[in-house]
Amino acid sequence: MMGWAVSDWDVRWIHPWALAWLALAIPIFVVWHLRSLADLPLWQRRLSLFLRSLVGLLLIAALSGLTWMSKQTAQSWIVLVDQSDSIDDSGRQFIDQWCDDAVAAIDQSDKDIELSFLPFSSHPGELQNAWPAEESAAVSGDAPAEGLVDEQENAQDPKDTESEAANAVAPGTDLAEAIAKATAGLPPNRVPRLILLSDGLDTRESFKDLRADQTTTDMDYSLPPIDTIPIPDRSEPEIQVAAVRGPTIVRQGQPFYVEVEVQSTGEATAILDFFRGDIRIGETKQKPVKIVAGKNSFRIRQTITSERQVEFSARISPEVDQADTWIDNNSASTVIAASGKPRVLMIEADVKQADEFRFAMQQQKIDIEVRPPDGVPTSLSELQAFECVIFSNVPATELSMRQMDLIRTYVQDLGGGFIMLGGDQSFGLGGYYRTALEEILPVRSNFEKEREKPSLAMVLVIDKSGSMGGSKIQLAQEAAIASVELLGSRDSIGVIAFDGDAYWVSDLQSASNQNGIIDDISSIQAGGGTNLYPGMSKAFEALQTANAKFKHAILMTDGQTQPGDFEGLAAEMSAAKMTVSTVALGAGASEALLEDIASIGGGRYYFCDDASSVPQVFAKETIEASQSAINELPFLPQLVRPTTVLSGIDWELSPLLLGYVVTRPKPTSEFILATESGDPLLVWWRYGLGMTVAFTSDVKERWSPEWLAWPEFGSFWAQLIRHAMRKEDRRGLVWNTRTGANGVHIEVDAVDSQSRFVTGRPPELSWIDGSSNQVSYTLNEVSPGRYETKLPIPDRGSYQMSLVQQRPDVTLRQSRGLVVGYPDEYRIAPTDRKFLSNLAESTGGRCDPSPEELVVDDERTARDPIALWPYLLLSALGVFIADVAIRRRSWAWT
């Protein structure tokens, strides 16, 4: 837009290019005049030329969008009302009164002031509006400004809906976004004014420079004047755990202090509890402590002897007769890491049988913590306390799917080590087929059975009643399919489904017809009652005619079956050299009956409280029934691939092992040791950032009595564990983590062994939450050797981070835990009057004016555009008529 202004006149052209027509129109009119044949006096022809030129000029001026910018003194006020949780009841009352006073001051004045209110509070970045959009009045142009309410057009008072808005918003305050939205809603034809009612506590950390102790009068934010109204400080009683602090990393055995900062608005008596993990510690246990107004500091002396990282937390509980506005901010945590001897978690079904292995590792400076299967960690933070996890004869049926997924995440994304040892409950025998743990292992369980192994005939009897609908029947199908895939061509399998009756889904036939059997299984649909006996009877009849060395049936139901002679039938099957295993799916199943059937039938009973574990049960049963996964002939280990990992071990003098689990190595694994028959004994590979190892024999008396007495036993296992475990090199990477409302800011300094900055090697960061959701980030190099990144605002909870930097000669890895506490909105803080004053000063506004002071004359003016083209067209029409009149008759004077 082009234009010119003289004094109060301000004229603009919307389409200035149209003025170029003047250069063409004027010569045309002149030529037309000179060649005119009209017999008119000279003065009349010249007057006609002038009038025609004026018509052209007026038309071209209309086409150019000539606009007069009229001066206006009418004002538009937008009042930004802070409705964040940091405003207490007294603050809200102050806001109500100020808004009432503003409305009254405008009503009593003779000024043309349009008043609108914009409540704001965000999490994260979304402004909340307390008033329905359809009730909002227009403040600019022809359309209503979204989120704004015009006081003149809407009778609803802002204070009437204030509590409703406060309940609708989540913790957080974003002043910058609120101001930007209000600025966008200001009409251009009125004098703008923003009025901010706030405590100035911005959890999004906008306007950082205005919060610094520096002169801000020369700052230009291109904003209209902002008048700031500081809300009084909180008067409600409040006590909080402001922070739990400690060193980021310590050495094992090194004493350190954990400091707890407590903030309070007044004096109080409270119980302050310290926690180390889930255990209450410290001298203040259950003892009241005196809290003074302001900052209170407490600390407790601690050491970390064997753990790799420990979460320390504090919780404060005011006495019953003392009010506390928020309970969300009464606890806080921190994670402290420790460096020292490698720490390994061993899960062993019989804990006592791991004693000799544990003693051997202690002599090798490796700490081994032995737990039974119910001690498998249920969180990543607990797994992070160990460099390596060893499973010794642990069946998959003892684990949840989540626990297996956590171990996979621990290896893949956090660089942990995982070792599975052999046993009659390991690998395929443990039901690991198609699980997350088999995925990360370097061997597979679905191998072809050896020819000399006896054949198996197996019948699956599956409940298809109505209660099996949904995911249950799908998991039952997966379980049956897994059984089919695990059998060899010499085996046979049949599938019976039952509801009120029983029928063959797939007749007992050779497992070599794998595709056809799987298609039949996929056709099972849930529906009907529950009667197990006909299905069990059909399985007995089919197995009687089967030609196989081993005969086995698996019965599964999730309900109470109709009566039948189950015990008698189970006894008949046992007498016919058949075995029967049973699976109770959920607490509603006939548990006692199924347990009796398995006991009489010589099989195993399983209780699955989670349907997702059914496929593991069937896989375990299939391999165990085939009796083909264990080889208990003595053998000497054979070195297949020499490796520096096992340097110093004299394999010529290694003693016999008495058995192992039969597996097959995966294509990209490293096959290190074999049995004399060529089966894998020791295989490893790298999976993600970590490493997994399969050792198919054991470290107990069953298969390794001579190995336990072998002088190289401790060295072999120590070298293998150190190879597999997570490797942390804290000498080359120093990182700092800061958590704020805008997210998590991570800084990493990378140096080499000569303390020189390492450039051009951006580290990769894996960020993992408690549900194992993982996001990867590449840090940016902001200066030589300094790498940074900012992660989005995380929810409250525990997180794990893994940092990896690839260097030409080495790969550095570090892991760390992080606890994100309650939002900053719940922190005790006084109104930031300095910031509000700086904001007003930098934009030309005032700090803490009264409504009456704001209503006084404002010297500023706004421009209201008035389009002139209608007037120009009417003028052109009048001039054109005059021109016609001049040319249609002679105006000779007599």
PDB file of C-alpha atoms in Angstrom, residues 31 65 82 91 205 238 326 331 447 550 570 612 662 667 750 776 781:
ATOM      1  CA  VAL A  31      -4.911  13.100 -29.422  1.00  0.00           C
ATOM      2  CA  GLY A  65      -8.371   1.829  -4.251  1.00  0.00           C
ATOM      3  CA  ASP A  82      -4.471 -15.038  34.640  1.00  0.00           C
ATOM      4  CA  GLY A  91      -6.028 -13.323  44.064  1.00  0.00           C
ATOM      5  CA  GLU A 205       9.847 -19.086  30.701  1.00  0.00           C
ATOM      6  CA  GLU A 238       1.033 -23.795  51.719  1.00  0.00           C
ATOM      7  CA  TRP A 326      -1.954 -28.520  47.467  1.00  0.00           C
ATOM      8  CA  SER A 331       6.993 -34.837  47.498  1.00  0.00           C
ATOM      9  CA  PHE A 447      14.625 -76.227  15.344  1.00  0.00           C
ATOM     10  CA  PHE A 550       5.008 -90.052  23.201  1.00  0.00           C
ATOM     11  CA  ALA A 570      -7.332 -89.039  33.255  1.00  0.00           C
ATOM     12  CA  SER A 612      -1.204 -63.186  26.963  1.00  0.00           C
ATOM     13  CA  VAL A 662      19.334 -78.077  21.972  1.00  0.00           C
ATOM     14  CA  PRO A 667      22.363 -66.277  11.063  1.00  0.00           C
ATOM     15  CA  ALA A 750      32.998 -34.430  25.091  1.00  0.00           C
ATOM     16  CA  SER A 776      15.912 -40.927  19.980  1.00  0.00           C
ATOM     17  CA  GLU A 781      27.086 -29.140  18.530  1.00  0.00           C
TER      18      GLU A 781
END
